[in-house]
Short mmCIF file of C-alpha atoms in Angstrom, two decimals:
data_model
loop_
_atom_site.label_atom_id
_atom_site.label_comp_id
_atom_site.label_asym_id
_atom_site.label_seq_id
_atom_site.Cartn_x
_atom_site.Cartn_y
_atom_site.Cartn_z
CA MET Y 268 -45.84 75.73 381.21
CA SER Y 269 -46.59 79.18 379.78
CA ASN Y 270 -43.01 79.38 378.38
CA ILE Y 271 -43.58 76.20 376.38
CA ILE Y 272 -46.87 77.46 374.99
CA LYS Y 273 -45.31 80.82 374.14
CA ALA Y 274 -42.41 79.13 372.34
CA HIS Y 275 -44.85 76.98 370.39
CA THR Y 276 -46.87 80.07 369.38
CA ASP Y 277 -43.70 81.87 368.25
CA THR Y 278 -42.70 78.87 366.13
CA GLU Y 279 -46.10 78.84 364.46
CA GLY Y 280 -45.73 82.55 363.74
CA TYR Y 281 -42.39 81.91 362.02
CA MET Y 282 -43.90 79.02 360.05
CA ASP Y 283 -46.74 81.26 358.86
CA ARG Y 284 -44.21 83.84 357.65
CA PHE Y 285 -42.14 81.09 356.01
CA ILE Y 286 -45.21 79.78 354.16
CA VAL Y 287 -46.11 83.30 353.00
CA ILE Y 288 -42.56 83.79 351.67
CA ILE Y 289 -42.71 80.47 349.77
CA VAL Y 290 -46.09 81.39 348.26
CA LEU Y 291 -44.80 84.82 347.17
CA LEU Y 292 -41.69 83.26 345.60
CA THR Y 293 -43.85 80.74 343.74
CA ILE Y 294 -46.09 83.51 342.39
CA GLY Y 295 -43.02 85.52 341.34
CA VAL Y 296 -41.51 82.57 339.46
CA SER Y 297 -44.76 81.73 337.66
CA ASN Y 298 -45.16 85.39 336.60
CA ALA Y 299 -41.63 85.36 335.17
CA MET Y 300 -42.45 82.43 332.88
CA ALA Y 301 -43.20 82.99 329.21
CA LYS Y 302 -46.60 84.50 328.50
CA ASP Y 303 -48.82 83.82 325.52
CA LEU Y 304 -48.89 86.48 322.82
CA PRO Y 305 -51.26 86.66 319.83
CA ALA Y 306 -49.94 84.64 316.89
CA SER Y 307 -50.80 87.59 314.65
CA CYS Y 308 -48.03 89.69 316.21
CA MET Y 309 -45.57 87.72 314.06
CA ALA Y 310 -46.44 88.91 310.57
CA ILE Y 311 -45.87 86.88 307.39
CA SER Y 312 -45.11 88.87 304.23
CA ASP Y 313 -43.10 89.02 301.01
CA GLN Y 314 -44.01 85.59 299.65
CA VAL Y 315 -41.78 84.58 296.75
CA ASN Y 316 -42.41 81.49 294.64
CA THR Y 317 -39.97 79.80 292.31
CA PRO Y 318 -40.51 76.49 290.51
CA SER Y 319 -38.66 74.68 293.31
CA GLU Y 320 -39.40 76.61 296.52
CA MET Y 321 -41.58 79.13 298.34
CA SER Y 322 -40.29 81.63 300.87
CA VAL Y 323 -41.83 84.20 303.19
CA THR Y 324 -40.55 86.78 305.65
CA VAL Y 325 -41.65 86.43 309.27
CA THR Y 326 -41.39 89.69 311.26
CA ASN Y 327 -41.73 90.12 315.02
CA ASN Y 328 -44.23 92.94 315.61
CA CYS Y 329 -44.93 91.81 319.19
CA GLY Y 330 -43.00 94.65 320.84
CA GLU Y 331 -40.80 92.22 322.79
CA CYS Y 332 -38.62 89.18 322.22
CA ALA Y 333 -40.91 86.39 321.02
CA VAL Y 334 -40.74 82.69 320.16
CA GLY Y 335 -43.10 81.66 317.38
CA THR Y 336 -44.08 78.08 316.61
CA VAL Y 337 -43.92 77.79 312.82
CA ASN Y 338 -44.93 74.99 310.48
CA THR Y 339 -45.40 74.30 306.78
CA PHE Y 340 -48.69 73.06 305.35
CA LEU Y 341 -49.70 71.50 302.03
CA ASP Y 342 -53.43 71.83 301.33
CA GLY Y 343 -54.03 72.34 305.06
CA SER Y 344 -52.05 69.30 306.26
CA ALA Y 345 -48.87 69.80 308.28
CA LEU Y 346 -45.77 68.64 306.42
CA ASN Y 347 -43.29 68.71 309.29
CA PHE Y 348 -43.06 68.87 313.03
CA ALA Y 349 -43.51 72.47 314.13
CA GLY Y 350 -40.30 74.38 314.85
CA ASN Y 351 -39.55 77.41 317.01
CA LEU Y 352 -38.40 80.74 315.62
CA THR Y 353 -36.99 83.26 318.13
CA LEU Y 354 -36.96 86.90 317.03
CA GLN Y 355 -36.16 90.16 318.79
CA PRO Y 356 -38.61 93.08 318.38
CA ASN Y 357 -38.83 94.24 314.73
CA GLN Y 358 -36.44 91.47 313.63
CA SER Y 359 -37.29 89.46 310.50
CA SER Y 360 -36.36 86.01 309.29
CA ARG Y 361 -36.71 84.46 305.85
CA GLN Y 362 -38.37 81.02 305.94
CA THR Y 363 -38.11 78.76 302.89
CA VAL Y 364 -39.84 75.50 302.01
CA PRO Y 365 -39.01 73.23 299.06
CA LEU Y 366 -42.00 72.47 296.82
CA ASN Y 367 -41.17 68.78 296.53
CA LYS Y 368 -43.98 67.21 298.58
CA GLY Y 369 -46.61 67.22 295.86
CA PHE Y 370 -48.95 69.53 294.02
CA GLY Y 371 -51.22 71.85 295.97
CA THR Y 372 -51.21 74.99 298.07
CA TYR Y 373 -48.20 75.44 300.33
CA GLN Y 374 -48.38 77.70 303.38
CA ILE Y 375 -46.00 78.69 306.15
CA LYS Y 376 -47.95 79.60 309.31
CA VAL Y 377 -47.12 80.95 312.75
CA LEU Y 378 -49.25 78.75 315.01
CA SER Y 379 -48.57 80.32 318.40
CA VAL Y 380 -46.29 82.90 320.01
CA LYS Y 381 -44.85 83.22 323.52
CA SER Y 382 -42.62 85.84 325.07
CA CYS Y 383 -38.96 84.89 325.44
CA SER Y 384 -38.89 85.27 329.24
#
């Protein structure tokens, strides 16, 4: 009888170790997921206006690869569905919007930023 109890105790010990391993793997995977970064780490500069379009330069100053959610606004209302812009550290991208949606103030904004990993 004591052999059966001992075997049962050993099995529980292995299960406890197995559960700990699963928990550690889960924590490791969730830590490897993309983290939020401040939207301000993607800077907007060099605005150029022509009669038909507006353009700006978006620069990644986040210190790591980053994915910014970018959208265009007219008088504060979103014109499009937000798109993602992936930039490496210190990389820039020119974003252009046609001024054909009406009169008003056009803006290109970075709404949120996440790390690439």
